[in-house]
Amino acid sequence: MTQQLTLALSKGRIFEETLPLLKAAGIEVTEDPETSRKLILPTNDPAVRVIIVRASDVPTYVQYGAADFGVAGKDVLLEHGGEGLYQPIDLNIAKCRLSVAVQDGFDYASAVRQGARLRVVTKYVKTAREHFASKGVHVDLIKLYGSMELGPLVGLSDAIVDLVSTGGTLRANKLVEVEHIMEISSRLVVNQAALKLKRERLQPILEAFEKASQANA
Ligand code: ATP
Ligand code: MG
C-alpha cells in the first residue's frame, strides 16, 4: 500500500515559496488556499495532501505526527523549541531578519549603556529574552500577537523585536532598526517517527527539496 503523506504549510509567502520546491518533487497543489475554504488541499498525487495551518502551528502539527512534514520559519521554530522535529534542510525561502527597533530619536545605545530597564513588545518572547540576556540588557518583555510597530508609538514600550524584510513598515511608522538579532529563513521540518516509517516515500521528496532550495541560497 502507498504511504500517505501530509504536508503542513501556512498561507501566504510560505505557501507561495514552497510551490516551486514541491513542483521539483513532482507535486502540484490543485487548489488555491487563498480562494478555497478547505483546510485540506489535494495534490496531483493522491498519496500527498497539504494542510493549511497558522504559521506558528506548523511545528505542533508535525511534532504530534498530524502532519508528516512541514515548512516553518526559523523564528517560529526557535519559539517552539523543536521537540520531536527533525530539521534537515534550510529551504532558503521567506528570508528576512529578526531585529530590535525603536522610535526614531530614541537613543537606544545610551539607554543600554546606562543600564536602563527597557520595555520591549514582541511575538518572539523566548528568542528576545535570550538575545537581551546574552547582551546583558535589562528588559521587560510584553507579548503581543501582531502589529508590534504600534507599541512604541502609543507608549506601550521603548522597543520592539520583530521580523524585518524591506523595512517599509518600520519607516512608515517612524521606527528605526538598532540591532540585528539574526537572519531568518524557512526550514523543512519532519516528524521523527515519520522519517523512519515513511522514509521510502519521504526521501525522494527531501532530496528534490534540497536540490531545488540550493537555487535560493
Ligand atoms: P499569522 O499571520 O498566522 O499570525 P505570521 O504573520 O507569522 O502568522 P506570515 O506573515 O505569513 O505569518 O509569516 C510566516 C513566516 O514567514 C514567518 O514565520 C517568517 O519566518 C516569515 N516572514 C514573516 N515576515 C516576513 C517578511 N516580511 N519577509 C519575509 N519572510 C517573512
Ligand atoms: Mg501574518
Short mmCIF file of C-alpha atoms and ligand atoms in Angstrom, two decimals:
data_model
loop_
_atom_site.label_atom_id
_atom_site.label_comp_id
_atom_site.label_asym_id
_atom_site.label_seq_id
_atom_site.Cartn_x
_atom_site.Cartn_y
_atom_site.Cartn_z
CA MET A 1 0.00 0.00 0.00
CA THR A 2 1.26 3.51 -0.77
CA GLN A 3 2.12 5.54 2.25
CA GLN A 4 0.00 8.67 2.68
CA LEU A 5 1.86 11.90 3.32
CA THR A 6 0.55 15.07 4.92
CA LEU A 7 2.43 18.35 4.49
CA ALA A 8 1.70 21.33 6.77
CA LEU A 9 2.02 24.80 5.25
CA SER A 10 0.87 28.28 6.18
CA LYS A 11 -0.92 30.55 3.76
CA GLY A 12 0.90 33.45 2.16
CA ARG A 13 4.60 33.63 1.49
CA ILE A 14 5.48 30.19 2.82
CA PHE A 15 2.83 28.50 0.69
CA GLU A 16 3.81 30.54 -2.39
CA GLU A 17 7.54 29.96 -1.98
CA THR A 18 7.13 26.24 -1.26
CA LEU A 19 5.21 25.63 -4.51
CA PRO A 20 8.33 25.61 -6.73
CA LEU A 21 10.02 23.16 -4.34
CA LEU A 22 7.00 20.86 -4.46
CA LYS A 23 7.00 21.12 -8.21
CA ALA A 24 10.63 19.98 -8.25
CA ALA A 25 9.44 16.91 -6.36
CA GLY A 26 6.67 16.34 -8.90
CA ILE A 27 3.91 17.55 -6.57
CA GLU A 28 1.34 20.16 -7.59
CA VAL A 29 -1.29 21.54 -5.25
CA THR A 30 -4.52 21.52 -7.20
CA GLU A 31 -6.44 24.10 -5.16
CA ASP A 32 -5.55 27.65 -4.14
CA PRO A 33 -5.74 28.27 -0.36
CA GLU A 34 -6.41 31.98 -0.97
CA THR A 35 -9.72 31.22 -2.66
CA SER A 36 -10.62 27.80 -1.27
CA ARG A 37 -12.09 27.48 2.21
CA LYS A 38 -10.76 23.96 2.51
CA LEU A 39 -8.13 23.34 5.15
CA ILE A 40 -7.03 20.11 3.48
CA LEU A 41 -5.89 20.58 -0.09
CA PRO A 42 -5.42 17.79 -2.58
CA THR A 43 -2.41 17.47 -4.87
CA ASN A 44 -1.86 15.76 -8.20
CA ASP A 45 -0.51 12.83 -6.16
CA PRO A 46 -3.39 11.00 -4.45
CA ALA A 47 -0.95 9.95 -1.70
CA VAL A 48 0.04 13.53 -0.79
CA ARG A 49 -2.17 16.18 0.81
CA VAL A 50 -1.45 19.65 2.15
CA ILE A 51 -2.97 21.05 5.32
CA ILE A 52 -3.20 24.83 5.79
CA VAL A 53 -2.45 25.98 9.36
CA ARG A 54 -1.24 29.11 11.15
CA ALA A 55 2.49 29.70 10.65
CA SER A 56 3.16 29.24 14.36
CA ASP A 57 1.15 26.00 14.47
CA VAL A 58 3.17 24.17 11.79
CA PRO A 59 5.75 22.73 14.27
CA THR A 60 2.94 21.48 16.54
CA TYR A 61 1.15 19.53 13.78
CA VAL A 62 4.45 17.95 12.74
CA GLN A 63 5.61 17.26 16.30
CA TYR A 64 2.47 15.24 17.04
CA GLY A 65 2.53 13.49 13.67
CA ALA A 66 -0.73 15.02 12.42
CA ALA A 67 1.46 16.18 9.55
CA ASP A 68 4.48 14.15 8.43
CA PHE A 69 6.39 17.22 7.38
CA GLY A 70 6.00 20.97 7.13
CA VAL A 71 7.65 24.28 6.37
CA ALA A 72 8.28 26.78 9.18
CA GLY A 73 10.33 29.92 9.73
CA LYS A 74 13.39 29.78 11.98
CA ASP A 75 11.60 32.43 14.11
CA VAL A 76 8.70 30.05 14.70
CA LEU A 77 10.97 27.04 15.28
CA LEU A 78 13.05 28.84 17.91
CA GLU A 79 9.92 29.80 19.84
CA HIS A 80 8.50 26.29 19.54
CA GLY A 81 11.73 24.66 20.69
CA GLY A 82 11.85 21.98 18.00
CA GLU A 83 10.91 18.95 20.16
CA GLY A 84 10.03 15.90 18.08
CA LEU A 85 11.18 17.58 14.89
CA TYR A 86 13.93 16.65 12.51
CA GLN A 87 15.15 19.75 10.64
CA PRO A 88 17.19 18.53 7.70
CA ILE A 89 17.05 21.43 5.25
CA ASP A 90 17.21 25.21 5.20
CA LEU A 91 14.93 25.95 2.25
CA ASN A 92 16.28 29.50 1.87
CA ILE A 93 12.74 30.85 1.41
CA ALA A 94 10.75 33.56 3.25
CA LYS A 95 14.01 35.29 4.10
CA CYS A 96 14.04 38.21 6.49
CA ARG A 97 15.79 39.22 9.72
CA LEU A 98 14.84 39.49 13.37
CA SER A 99 15.70 42.94 14.66
CA VAL A 100 15.31 45.37 17.52
CA ALA A 101 13.70 48.67 16.50
CA VAL A 102 12.87 51.86 18.38
CA GLN A 103 11.15 55.15 17.64
CA ASP A 104 13.27 57.49 15.55
CA GLY A 105 15.01 59.75 18.06
CA PHE A 106 15.11 57.26 20.97
CA ASP A 107 18.77 56.78 21.94
CA TYR A 108 18.85 53.00 22.35
CA ALA A 109 22.64 52.75 22.69
CA SER A 110 22.77 55.24 25.51
CA ALA A 111 19.78 53.69 27.30
CA VAL A 112 21.61 50.35 27.16
CA ARG A 113 24.89 51.92 28.32
CA GLN A 114 23.15 53.46 31.31
CA GLY A 115 21.69 50.07 32.23
CA ALA A 116 18.11 51.33 31.83
CA ARG A 117 15.33 48.77 32.06
CA LEU A 118 13.68 48.69 28.62
CA ARG A 119 10.14 47.64 27.82
CA VAL A 120 10.02 45.56 24.66
CA VAL A 121 6.97 44.24 22.81
CA THR A 122 7.34 41.11 20.71
CA LYS A 123 5.75 37.94 19.46
CA TYR A 124 9.15 36.25 19.98
CA VAL A 125 9.46 36.30 23.75
CA LYS A 126 11.82 33.35 24.09
CA THR A 127 14.26 34.44 21.39
CA ALA A 128 14.15 38.06 22.58
CA ARG A 129 14.80 37.03 26.20
CA GLU A 130 17.86 35.02 25.14
CA HIS A 131 19.15 37.84 22.96
CA PHE A 132 18.93 40.54 25.62
CA ALA A 133 20.27 38.22 28.34
CA SER A 134 23.32 37.42 26.21
CA LYS A 135 24.00 41.16 25.84
CA GLY A 136 23.31 41.95 29.48
CA VAL A 137 20.45 44.30 28.57
CA HIS A 138 17.69 44.57 31.17
CA VAL A 139 14.26 44.17 29.61
CA ASP A 140 10.63 43.69 30.50
CA LEU A 141 9.12 41.72 27.65
CA ILE A 142 5.48 42.16 26.70
CA LYS A 143 3.96 39.52 24.45
CA LEU A 144 1.91 40.72 21.50
CA TYR A 145 0.39 38.70 18.66
CA GLY A 146 0.66 41.32 15.92
CA SER A 147 1.28 44.97 14.96
CA MET A 148 4.35 45.20 17.21
CA GLU A 149 5.21 48.54 15.50
CA LEU A 150 2.42 50.19 17.41
CA GLY A 151 4.00 49.52 20.82
CA PRO A 152 6.48 52.43 20.93
CA LEU A 153 4.06 54.80 19.16
CA VAL A 154 1.44 54.60 21.91
CA GLY A 155 3.79 54.32 24.88
CA LEU A 156 3.39 50.60 25.46
CA SER A 157 7.11 50.00 25.03
CA ASP A 158 10.52 51.53 24.27
CA ALA A 159 11.40 48.97 21.63
CA ILE A 160 10.10 46.11 19.51
CA VAL A 161 11.60 42.82 18.42
CA ASP A 162 10.13 41.84 15.07
CA LEU A 163 10.83 40.50 11.60
CA VAL A 164 12.04 42.99 9.03
CA SER A 165 12.47 42.46 5.32
CA THR A 166 12.39 45.72 3.37
CA GLY A 167 12.00 47.97 6.41
CA GLY A 168 8.97 49.62 4.81
CA THR A 169 6.65 49.03 7.76
CA LEU A 170 9.24 50.41 10.19
CA ARG A 171 9.74 53.53 8.06
CA ALA A 172 6.01 54.09 7.67
CA ASN A 173 5.76 54.15 11.46
CA LYS A 174 8.92 56.22 12.11
CA LEU A 175 10.82 53.38 13.69
CA VAL A 176 14.49 52.56 13.13
CA GLU A 177 16.35 49.29 13.35
CA VAL A 178 19.00 49.45 16.07
CA GLU A 179 20.09 45.84 16.47
CA HIS A 180 20.17 42.88 14.18
CA ILE A 181 19.42 39.68 16.13
CA MET A 182 19.58 37.02 13.40
CA GLU A 183 18.90 36.12 9.79
CA ILE A 184 15.66 34.17 9.29
CA SER A 185 14.61 31.73 6.60
CA SER A 186 12.22 28.80 6.49
CA ARG A 187 13.17 25.19 7.19
CA LEU A 188 11.73 21.87 6.31
CA VAL A 189 10.64 20.04 9.45
CA VAL A 190 9.91 16.33 9.54
CA ASN A 191 8.21 14.24 12.19
CA GLN A 192 10.84 11.92 13.66
CA ALA A 193 8.69 8.79 13.57
CA ALA A 194 7.52 9.51 10.01
CA LEU A 195 11.13 9.88 8.95
CA LYS A 196 11.73 6.26 9.95
CA LEU A 197 8.37 4.72 9.00
CA LYS A 198 7.85 6.61 5.74
CA ARG A 199 11.47 7.01 4.74
CA GLU A 200 10.98 5.40 1.33
CA ARG A 201 8.27 7.89 0.44
CA LEU A 202 9.87 10.95 2.09
CA GLN A 203 13.46 10.54 0.96
CA PRO A 204 12.99 11.45 -2.73
CA ILE A 205 10.92 14.50 -1.75
CA LEU A 206 13.57 15.66 0.72
CA GLU A 207 16.23 15.24 -1.94
CA ALA A 208 14.23 17.22 -4.52
CA PHE A 209 13.60 19.98 -1.94
CA GLU A 210 17.26 20.11 -1.01
CA LYS A 211 18.36 20.38 -4.62
CA ALA A 212 15.74 22.97 -5.57
CA SER A 213 16.35 25.09 -2.47
CA GLN A 214 20.04 25.46 -3.30
CA ALA A 215 18.97 27.77 -6.09
CA ASN A 216 17.62 30.17 -3.43
CA ALA A 217 20.83 30.26 -1.38
P1 ATP B 1 -0.07 34.64 11.37
O1 ATP B 1 -0.43 35.58 10.24
O2 ATP B 1 -0.68 33.28 11.23
O3 ATP B 1 -0.16 35.23 12.72
P2 ATP B 1 2.56 35.25 10.64
O4 ATP B 1 2.12 36.66 10.49
O5 ATP B 1 3.80 34.96 11.40
O6 ATP B 1 1.45 34.31 11.22
P3 ATP B 1 3.38 35.23 7.94
O7 ATP B 1 3.37 36.71 7.98
O8 ATP B 1 2.79 34.51 6.78
O9 ATP B 1 2.67 34.62 9.20
O10 ATP B 1 4.86 34.74 8.15
C1 ATP B 1 5.16 33.39 8.08
C2 ATP B 1 6.68 33.26 8.18
O11 ATP B 1 7.28 33.95 7.08
C3 ATP B 1 7.27 33.87 9.43
O12 ATP B 1 7.30 32.94 10.48
C4 ATP B 1 8.66 34.25 8.98
O13 ATP B 1 9.55 33.15 9.05
C5 ATP B 1 8.44 34.62 7.52
N1 ATP B 1 8.24 36.06 7.36
C6 ATP B 1 7.46 36.87 8.10
N2 ATP B 1 7.51 38.13 7.68
C7 ATP B 1 8.35 38.13 6.64
C8 ATP B 1 8.81 39.14 5.75
N3 ATP B 1 8.44 40.40 5.90
N4 ATP B 1 9.62 38.77 4.76
C9 ATP B 1 10.00 37.51 4.59
N5 ATP B 1 9.61 36.50 5.42
C10 ATP B 1 8.80 36.81 6.43
MG MG B 2 0.72 37.39 9.06
#
